[in-house]
Amino acid sequence: MSLRDTVRLDSDIHSEQAPNGAKKHLNMQTEESSVIEEIDCGLVLDAVNKVLMRRAYFREKQRSHRRRERDDIHQLRKQAEDLETQAQRLRLRVNPRRMQSRQPHEDSDGGLSWHAIAALFRHETRLTLAENADLVKTLRRHRSLLTRMQLWVAQNDKVPKVMLSDDPAIRKLTKEWATQQMYHNTAAAFQAFPTSFDSNEFSVCDLTVSDLWVNFVDYSQYVWHAPMEVAAYVLRYHLHELLSTRDMSSWTENTVLVQAKLPDGDSAAVVVAHFHEADRCVVVMRQLQSRDILRDDDGVPVRDGQSLVWFDLRRADDGRTIGRVKTLSAMHLKTSGEGSMEAVAMKLGLDLTDVPLPDRDETFRKFCMTKSKESEVQIRSLIRSVLERVQTELTVGS
């Protein structure tokens, strides 16, 4: 019989012998002691379980921390070994001769002979002299390039013309400098761009003739039913179709040199570069001056001028591409002969022989404006047709 049963039996015997009031009091004490006993056992068990769980949690946390430390140490040691191997390989690549093992001979007593020491010094001296000669050669090459670049900057500092050098390194730097300068001034180029046309196509141009200088400026806006990436692709890889030429050479990372056909039938070298941003693409075109350009008797170039073009391509909300174009051209006219207003007008199809001298500037200006508007219509149609064809080819190819 258990202790609880004994207590219950004893309480029953006492309850039978006691009066009614005492029986009730004894029953209440028995029930209270039983409840207190059960409550105390539950609380103790819960407290013990919490302590055990907390200890198990901290033990597992410490084990995890030690495992993580071991993994980190192993990873760092492995990384150090890889770096040491890579450093050894780089040292061998820089100067393999210096890394060759050259163990000097030892005497019988374990010391080094003077012959071995002298041979080692001679070997190290030859290696040092060879390395010094390589460094001097590299220094002279860089110094020569720097001198030529300084000369080129001095020649192209005060005139807005760019002339390519025969040196390949300088040619590459020249094209990058010329196009990056235009890209840097993109905001200034479009500062006067008309804003009253919203997303419609338009063209606003002006031409002035003053002091033998012909200045032309044009603001145009194109709306193409193609993504911006396709429009930029056409302006980079199909530009020869738009410029009516097949000569596209001297490709670099973002520049290409093309031979563009001028309105009077002549050709000129043009460098083109693309600059991609998050929501737009800027394409710049700049006319280059040739060293073997036709010159008059005084050595002055017959064709003295420049041409700059900015394309600002942006995405529209409906998937189209809006292209803003700024064209800036200037040409210096000669007083007579080749390169004069009369000669240039004749190449364009205008005869100024019978036009009075005071009216020639205005007649020439109006004629050039008419030719410009006709050319604008043609170039819009050409770009649209090439763009549609390329977009179809890309869609079918994908």
Short mmCIF file of C-alpha atoms in Angstrom, two decimals:
data_model
loop_
_atom_site.label_atom_id
_atom_site.label_comp_id
_atom_site.label_asym_id
_atom_site.label_seq_id
_atom_site.Cartn_x
_atom_site.Cartn_y
_atom_site.Cartn_z
CA MET A 1 0.00 0.00 0.00
CA SER A 2 1.36 3.43 -0.88
CA LEU A 3 1.84 6.35 1.42
CA ARG A 4 -1.03 8.24 -0.20
CA ASP A 5 -3.42 5.31 0.29
CA THR A 6 -2.35 4.99 3.93
CA VAL A 7 -3.00 8.66 4.55
CA ARG A 8 -6.38 8.43 2.85
CA LEU A 9 -7.37 5.35 4.90
CA ASP A 10 -6.32 7.03 8.09
CA SER A 11 -8.32 10.10 7.27
CA ASP A 12 -11.37 7.98 6.56
CA ILE A 13 -11.10 6.28 9.99
CA HIS A 14 -10.76 9.59 11.74
CA SER A 15 -13.65 11.04 9.80
CA GLU A 16 -15.92 8.24 10.92
CA GLN A 17 -14.98 8.78 14.57
CA ALA A 18 -15.03 12.62 14.57
CA PRO A 19 -18.08 14.82 14.69
CA ASN A 20 -19.46 16.42 11.51
CA GLY A 21 -17.57 19.74 11.82
CA ALA A 22 -14.30 18.02 12.51
CA LYS A 23 -14.90 15.69 9.55
CA LYS A 24 -15.31 18.62 7.17
CA HIS A 25 -12.18 20.33 8.47
CA LEU A 26 -10.15 17.16 8.10
CA ASN A 27 -11.37 16.60 4.51
CA MET A 28 -10.38 20.15 3.50
CA GLN A 29 -6.88 19.71 4.93
CA THR A 30 -6.44 16.45 3.08
CA GLU A 31 -7.53 17.93 -0.26
CA GLU A 32 -5.30 21.00 0.18
CA SER A 33 -2.24 18.89 0.96
CA SER A 34 -2.89 16.75 -2.12
CA VAL A 35 -3.26 19.80 -4.42
CA ILE A 36 -0.16 21.48 -2.96
CA GLU A 37 1.80 18.27 -3.48
CA GLU A 38 0.75 18.03 -7.14
CA ILE A 39 1.41 21.75 -7.87
CA ASP A 40 4.85 21.69 -6.28
CA CYS A 41 5.92 18.65 -8.30
CA GLY A 42 4.86 20.26 -11.60
CA LEU A 43 6.66 23.51 -10.89
CA VAL A 44 9.82 21.70 -9.90
CA LEU A 45 9.78 19.56 -13.01
CA ASP A 46 9.25 22.62 -15.24
CA ALA A 47 12.09 24.50 -13.58
CA VAL A 48 14.42 21.52 -13.91
CA ASN A 49 13.53 21.06 -17.58
CA LYS A 50 14.19 24.73 -18.30
CA VAL A 51 17.61 24.57 -16.65
CA LEU A 52 18.53 21.42 -18.56
CA MET A 53 17.34 22.88 -21.87
CA ARG A 54 19.30 26.09 -21.26
CA ARG A 55 22.46 24.14 -20.52
CA ALA A 56 21.98 22.00 -23.63
CA TYR A 57 21.45 25.14 -25.74
CA PHE A 58 24.65 26.79 -24.52
CA ARG A 59 26.63 23.57 -24.99
CA GLU A 60 25.41 23.28 -28.59
CA LYS A 61 26.15 26.95 -29.20
CA GLN A 62 29.73 26.53 -27.97
CA ARG A 63 30.19 23.45 -30.15
CA SER A 64 28.89 25.38 -33.18
CA HIS A 65 31.23 28.27 -32.42
CA ARG A 66 34.22 25.93 -32.16
CA ARG A 67 33.28 24.21 -35.42
CA ARG A 68 32.96 27.59 -37.17
CA GLU A 69 36.37 28.65 -35.85
CA ARG A 70 37.95 25.43 -37.12
CA ASP A 71 36.33 25.91 -40.55
CA ASP A 72 37.53 29.53 -40.72
CA ILE A 73 41.06 28.55 -39.77
CA HIS A 74 41.07 25.79 -42.37
CA GLN A 75 39.74 28.18 -45.04
CA LEU A 76 42.33 30.84 -44.20
CA ARG A 77 45.16 28.32 -44.31
CA LYS A 78 43.99 27.07 -47.68
CA GLN A 79 43.71 30.65 -48.99
CA ALA A 80 47.20 31.43 -47.69
CA GLU A 81 48.58 28.38 -49.51
CA ASP A 82 46.87 29.45 -52.75
CA LEU A 83 48.22 32.99 -52.43
CA GLU A 84 51.71 31.70 -51.74
CA THR A 85 51.54 29.51 -54.84
CA GLN A 86 50.31 32.44 -56.93
CA ALA A 87 53.04 34.71 -55.57
CA GLN A 88 55.67 32.11 -56.41
CA ARG A 89 54.30 31.84 -59.95
CA LEU A 90 54.33 35.62 -60.36
CA ARG A 91 57.90 35.85 -59.11
CA LEU A 92 58.96 33.26 -61.65
CA ARG A 93 57.13 35.17 -64.39
CA VAL A 94 58.76 38.50 -63.51
CA ASN A 95 62.33 37.23 -63.52
CA PRO A 96 62.72 33.47 -63.95
CA ARG A 97 66.46 33.76 -64.08
CA ARG A 98 66.64 35.21 -60.58
CA MET A 99 64.52 32.41 -59.16
CA GLN A 100 66.73 29.65 -60.48
CA SER A 101 68.40 27.74 -57.70
CA ARG A 102 72.09 28.41 -57.65
CA GLN A 103 73.67 26.69 -54.71
CA PRO A 104 77.33 27.66 -54.20
CA HIS A 105 79.82 24.90 -53.59
CA GLU A 106 80.99 24.41 -50.04
CA ASP A 107 84.49 23.55 -48.90
CA SER A 108 85.29 20.44 -46.94
CA ASP A 109 85.07 22.39 -43.72
CA GLY A 110 81.58 23.64 -44.56
CA GLY A 111 82.59 27.22 -45.51
CA LEU A 112 82.14 29.02 -48.83
CA SER A 113 85.11 29.52 -51.10
CA TRP A 114 86.02 32.90 -52.55
CA HIS A 115 85.50 31.44 -56.01
CA ALA A 116 81.90 30.50 -55.20
CA ILE A 117 81.19 33.90 -53.68
CA ALA A 118 82.67 35.74 -56.69
CA ALA A 119 80.68 33.57 -59.12
CA LEU A 120 77.47 34.29 -57.24
CA PHE A 121 78.18 38.04 -57.29
CA ARG A 122 78.85 37.93 -61.05
CA HIS A 123 75.62 36.06 -61.64
CA GLU A 124 73.55 38.50 -59.58
CA THR A 125 75.28 41.47 -61.23
CA ARG A 126 74.35 40.22 -64.71
CA LEU A 127 70.75 39.72 -63.64
CA THR A 128 70.59 43.20 -62.12
CA LEU A 129 72.09 44.83 -65.21
CA ALA A 130 69.64 43.01 -67.48
CA GLU A 131 66.70 44.06 -65.32
CA ASN A 132 67.96 47.64 -65.25
CA ALA A 133 68.28 47.66 -69.05
CA ASP A 134 64.65 46.51 -69.40
CA LEU A 135 63.46 49.23 -67.02
CA VAL A 136 65.45 51.91 -68.87
CA LYS A 137 63.98 50.76 -72.18
CA THR A 138 60.44 50.92 -70.79
CA LEU A 139 61.10 54.35 -69.29
CA ARG A 140 62.40 55.71 -72.59
CA ARG A 141 59.38 54.36 -74.45
CA HIS A 142 56.96 56.00 -72.00
CA ARG A 143 58.93 59.24 -72.05
CA SER A 144 58.84 59.32 -75.86
CA LEU A 145 55.08 58.73 -75.86
CA LEU A 146 54.62 61.49 -73.28
CA THR A 147 56.67 63.93 -75.36
CA ARG A 148 54.68 63.20 -78.51
CA MET A 149 51.38 63.54 -76.64
CA GLN A 150 52.47 66.90 -75.21
CA LEU A 151 53.33 68.06 -78.72
CA TRP A 152 49.96 66.88 -80.00
CA VAL A 153 48.12 68.70 -77.20
CA ALA A 154 50.05 71.89 -77.97
CA GLN A 155 49.09 71.65 -81.64
CA ASN A 156 45.39 70.97 -80.95
CA ASP A 157 44.89 73.17 -77.89
CA LYS A 158 43.63 76.43 -79.37
CA VAL A 159 41.81 75.15 -82.46
CA PRO A 160 38.72 72.92 -82.35
CA LYS A 161 40.23 70.50 -84.86
CA VAL A 162 41.57 67.01 -84.34
CA MET A 163 44.37 65.48 -86.39
CA LEU A 164 45.49 61.87 -86.06
CA SER A 165 49.11 60.91 -85.59
CA ASP A 166 50.96 58.10 -87.33
CA ASP A 167 51.80 56.49 -83.99
CA PRO A 168 49.18 53.79 -83.15
CA ALA A 169 49.21 54.55 -79.43
CA ILE A 170 48.72 58.29 -80.00
CA ARG A 171 45.98 57.62 -82.59
CA LYS A 172 44.04 55.55 -80.06
CA LEU A 173 44.43 58.15 -77.31
CA THR A 174 43.47 60.95 -79.74
CA LYS A 175 40.22 59.27 -80.75
CA GLU A 176 39.33 58.56 -77.13
CA TRP A 177 40.12 62.13 -76.06
CA ALA A 178 38.16 63.69 -78.96
CA THR A 179 35.03 61.63 -78.32
CA GLN A 180 35.14 61.81 -74.52
CA GLN A 181 35.43 65.58 -74.72
CA MET A 182 32.20 65.67 -76.74
CA TYR A 183 30.48 63.28 -74.33
CA HIS A 184 31.52 65.49 -71.41
CA ASN A 185 29.83 68.47 -73.12
CA THR A 186 26.59 66.66 -74.03
CA ALA A 187 24.48 68.67 -71.58
CA ALA A 188 25.88 71.95 -72.91
CA ALA A 189 25.26 70.86 -76.50
CA PHE A 190 21.53 70.27 -75.84
CA GLN A 191 21.07 73.29 -73.61
CA ALA A 192 19.30 75.24 -76.38
CA PHE A 193 17.33 72.23 -77.67
CA PRO A 194 13.65 73.14 -78.33
CA THR A 195 11.26 71.77 -75.69
CA SER A 196 7.89 72.77 -77.17
CA PHE A 197 7.55 69.74 -79.45
CA ASP A 198 7.16 67.07 -76.71
CA SER A 199 7.57 63.61 -78.31
CA ASN A 200 6.97 64.61 -81.92
CA GLU A 201 9.46 64.57 -84.75
CA PHE A 202 10.81 67.92 -85.89
CA SER A 203 13.85 69.65 -87.30
CA VAL A 204 15.01 73.22 -86.68
CA CYS A 205 18.12 74.43 -88.48
CA ASP A 206 19.90 77.69 -89.18
CA LEU A 207 22.77 78.67 -91.45
CA THR A 208 24.73 81.91 -91.39
CA VAL A 209 27.46 83.29 -93.64
CA SER A 210 29.73 85.82 -91.98
CA ASP A 211 33.36 86.81 -92.57
CA LEU A 212 33.95 83.92 -94.95
CA TRP A 213 32.67 81.47 -92.34
CA VAL A 214 29.65 79.24 -92.96
CA ASN A 215 28.11 78.16 -89.64
CA PHE A 216 25.37 75.56 -89.55
CA VAL A 217 23.40 74.33 -86.52
CA ASP A 218 20.55 71.82 -86.53
CA TYR A 219 18.29 70.45 -83.80
CA SER A 220 16.32 67.35 -84.79
CA GLN A 221 14.18 64.84 -82.94
CA TYR A 222 13.47 61.31 -84.14
CA VAL A 223 10.85 58.86 -82.89
CA TRP A 224 11.65 55.24 -83.76
CA HIS A 225 9.34 52.27 -83.17
CA ALA A 226 12.13 50.12 -81.80
CA PRO A 227 13.87 49.60 -78.45
CA MET A 228 16.77 51.84 -77.54
CA GLU A 229 19.21 48.91 -77.72
CA VAL A 230 18.27 48.26 -81.36
CA ALA A 231 18.69 51.94 -82.28
CA ALA A 232 22.14 52.03 -80.63
CA TYR A 233 23.05 48.79 -82.43
CA VAL A 234 22.15 50.33 -85.80
CA LEU A 235 24.18 53.48 -85.13
CA ARG A 236 27.22 51.37 -84.28
CA TYR A 237 27.21 48.44 -86.70
CA HIS A 238 25.17 49.84 -89.61
CA LEU A 239 26.46 53.40 -89.64
CA HIS A 240 28.18 52.79 -92.99
CA GLU A 241 24.73 52.41 -94.58
CA LEU A 242 23.61 55.75 -93.18
CA LEU A 243 26.80 57.52 -94.30
CA SER A 244 26.85 55.85 -97.74
CA THR A 245 30.28 54.33 -97.22
CA ARG A 246 31.78 50.88 -96.73
CA ASP A 247 35.00 51.97 -95.06
CA MET A 248 34.73 51.31 -91.33
CA SER A 249 38.13 50.66 -89.81
CA SER A 250 40.22 51.17 -86.67
CA TRP A 251 37.78 49.66 -84.19
CA THR A 252 38.58 50.13 -80.50
CA GLU A 253 36.59 49.46 -77.33
CA ASN A 254 33.95 52.11 -78.11
CA THR A 255 35.22 54.05 -81.16
CA VAL A 256 35.26 53.41 -84.88
CA LEU A 257 36.75 55.44 -87.73
CA VAL A 258 34.59 55.85 -90.85
CA GLN A 259 34.84 57.73 -94.13
CA ALA A 260 31.75 59.92 -94.46
CA LYS A 261 30.52 61.46 -97.69
CA LEU A 262 30.09 65.24 -97.54
CA PRO A 263 27.26 67.14 -99.29
CA ASP A 264 29.62 68.54 -101.94
CA GLY A 265 30.83 65.07 -102.92
CA ASP A 266 34.07 65.00 -100.96
CA SER A 267 34.77 62.62 -98.10
CA ALA A 268 36.06 63.15 -94.59
CA ALA A 269 37.25 60.92 -91.78
CA VAL A 270 34.82 60.76 -88.87
CA VAL A 271 35.36 59.12 -85.48
CA VAL A 272 32.26 57.72 -83.76
CA ALA A 273 31.92 56.64 -80.12
CA HIS A 274 29.13 55.19 -77.97
CA PHE A 275 28.58 55.91 -74.28
CA HIS A 276 25.94 53.80 -72.53
CA GLU A 277 24.14 54.89 -69.37
CA ALA A 278 21.37 53.35 -67.31
CA ASP A 279 18.46 54.96 -69.18
CA ARG A 280 20.04 56.39 -72.32
CA CYS A 281 22.81 56.05 -74.89
CA VAL A 282 24.90 58.95 -76.20
CA VAL A 283 26.53 58.63 -79.63
CA VAL A 284 29.02 61.28 -80.74
CA MET A 285 30.54 61.88 -84.18
CA ARG A 286 33.48 64.15 -84.87
CA GLN A 287 35.18 65.10 -88.12
CA LEU A 288 38.95 64.58 -88.19
CA GLN A 289 41.50 66.60 -90.11
CA SER A 290 43.74 64.74 -92.53
CA ARG A 291 47.47 65.39 -92.76
CA ASP A 292 47.46 65.05 -96.55
CA ILE A 293 44.58 67.49 -97.00
CA LEU A 294 44.59 69.68 -100.10
CA ARG A 295 46.38 72.99 -99.44
CA ASP A 296 46.77 76.21 -101.40
CA ASP A 297 49.99 77.98 -102.37
CA ASP A 298 50.37 79.49 -98.88
CA GLY A 299 50.12 76.09 -97.20
CA VAL A 300 46.68 76.81 -95.75
CA PRO A 301 44.19 73.92 -96.01
CA VAL A 302 41.68 74.44 -98.79
CA ARG A 303 38.94 72.85 -96.70
CA ASP A 304 39.17 74.33 -93.23
CA GLY A 305 36.19 73.28 -91.14
CA GLN A 306 34.75 70.93 -88.60
CA SER A 307 31.58 69.00 -87.89
CA LEU A 308 30.22 67.70 -84.57
CA VAL A 309 27.12 65.53 -84.07
CA TRP A 310 25.48 64.36 -80.82
CA PHE A 311 22.83 61.60 -80.62
CA ASP A 312 20.94 61.37 -77.32
CA LEU A 313 18.84 58.18 -77.33
CA ARG A 314 16.25 57.68 -74.59
CA ARG A 315 13.55 55.11 -73.89
CA ALA A 316 9.90 56.09 -74.17
CA ASP A 317 7.19 54.62 -71.94
CA ASP A 318 5.54 52.79 -74.84
CA GLY A 319 8.71 50.95 -75.94
CA ARG A 320 9.76 53.45 -78.59
CA THR A 321 13.04 55.34 -78.76
CA ILE A 322 13.27 59.12 -78.82
CA GLY A 323 16.47 60.40 -80.37
CA ARG A 324 17.59 64.00 -80.00
CA VAL A 325 20.25 65.10 -82.50
CA LYS A 326 22.45 68.18 -82.39
CA THR A 327 24.58 68.99 -85.46
CA LEU A 328 27.17 71.73 -85.41
CA SER A 329 29.25 72.47 -88.52
CA ALA A 330 31.58 75.26 -89.57
CA MET A 331 33.52 75.81 -92.78
CA HIS A 332 35.94 78.57 -93.71
CA LEU A 333 35.68 79.89 -97.26
CA LYS A 334 38.51 81.17 -99.41
CA THR A 335 38.31 84.51 -101.15
CA SER A 336 38.75 82.94 -104.58
CA GLY A 337 39.60 79.72 -106.32
CA GLU A 338 39.27 76.29 -104.77
CA GLY A 339 37.40 76.50 -101.48
CA SER A 340 35.64 79.79 -102.24
CA MET A 341 31.90 80.31 -101.96
CA GLU A 342 31.50 80.14 -105.72
CA ALA A 343 33.41 76.84 -105.92
CA VAL A 344 31.51 75.27 -103.03
CA ALA A 345 28.16 76.44 -104.43
CA MET A 346 29.05 74.97 -107.82
CA LYS A 347 29.74 71.57 -106.22
CA LEU A 348 26.36 71.75 -104.50
CA GLY A 349 24.61 72.61 -107.78
CA LEU A 350 24.28 76.40 -107.49
CA ASP A 351 25.79 78.81 -110.01
CA LEU A 352 26.52 82.23 -108.48
CA THR A 353 28.09 83.74 -111.57
CA ASP A 354 25.11 85.90 -112.51
CA VAL A 355 24.14 86.70 -108.92
CA PRO A 356 25.10 90.23 -107.76
CA LEU A 357 27.89 90.28 -105.20
CA PRO A 358 25.79 91.80 -102.35
CA ASP A 359 23.14 89.07 -102.79
CA ARG A 360 25.47 86.08 -102.98
CA ASP A 361 25.62 85.41 -99.25
CA GLU A 362 21.83 85.32 -98.87
CA THR A 363 21.36 83.31 -102.08
CA PHE A 364 23.94 80.80 -100.92
CA ARG A 365 22.33 80.62 -97.48
CA LYS A 366 18.81 79.96 -98.82
CA PHE A 367 20.10 77.33 -101.21
CA CYS A 368 21.97 75.52 -98.43
CA MET A 369 18.89 75.64 -96.20
CA THR A 370 16.81 74.03 -98.94
CA LYS A 371 19.42 71.33 -99.48
CA SER A 372 19.53 70.72 -95.74
CA LYS A 373 15.77 70.19 -95.51
CA GLU A 374 15.87 67.78 -98.45
CA SER A 375 18.72 65.89 -96.85
CA GLU A 376 16.81 65.75 -93.56
CA VAL A 377 13.86 64.02 -95.23
CA GLN A 378 16.17 61.52 -96.93
CA ILE A 379 18.13 60.67 -93.79
CA ARG A 380 14.92 60.16 -91.78
CA SER A 381 13.60 57.73 -94.37
CA LEU A 382 16.95 55.93 -94.59
CA ILE A 383 17.29 55.51 -90.82
CA ARG A 384 13.71 54.26 -90.53
CA SER A 385 14.15 51.66 -93.29
CA VAL A 386 17.49 50.39 -91.94
CA LEU A 387 16.09 50.27 -88.40
CA GLU A 388 13.03 48.28 -89.45
CA ARG A 389 15.14 45.82 -91.43
CA VAL A 390 17.66 45.27 -88.63
CA GLN A 391 14.90 44.86 -86.03
CA THR A 392 13.25 42.21 -88.22
CA GLU A 393 16.57 40.39 -88.64
CA LEU A 394 17.25 40.43 -84.91
CA THR A 395 13.72 39.20 -84.14
CA VAL A 396 13.96 36.32 -86.63
CA GLY A 397 17.46 35.42 -85.43
CA SER A 398 16.36 35.21 -81.81
#
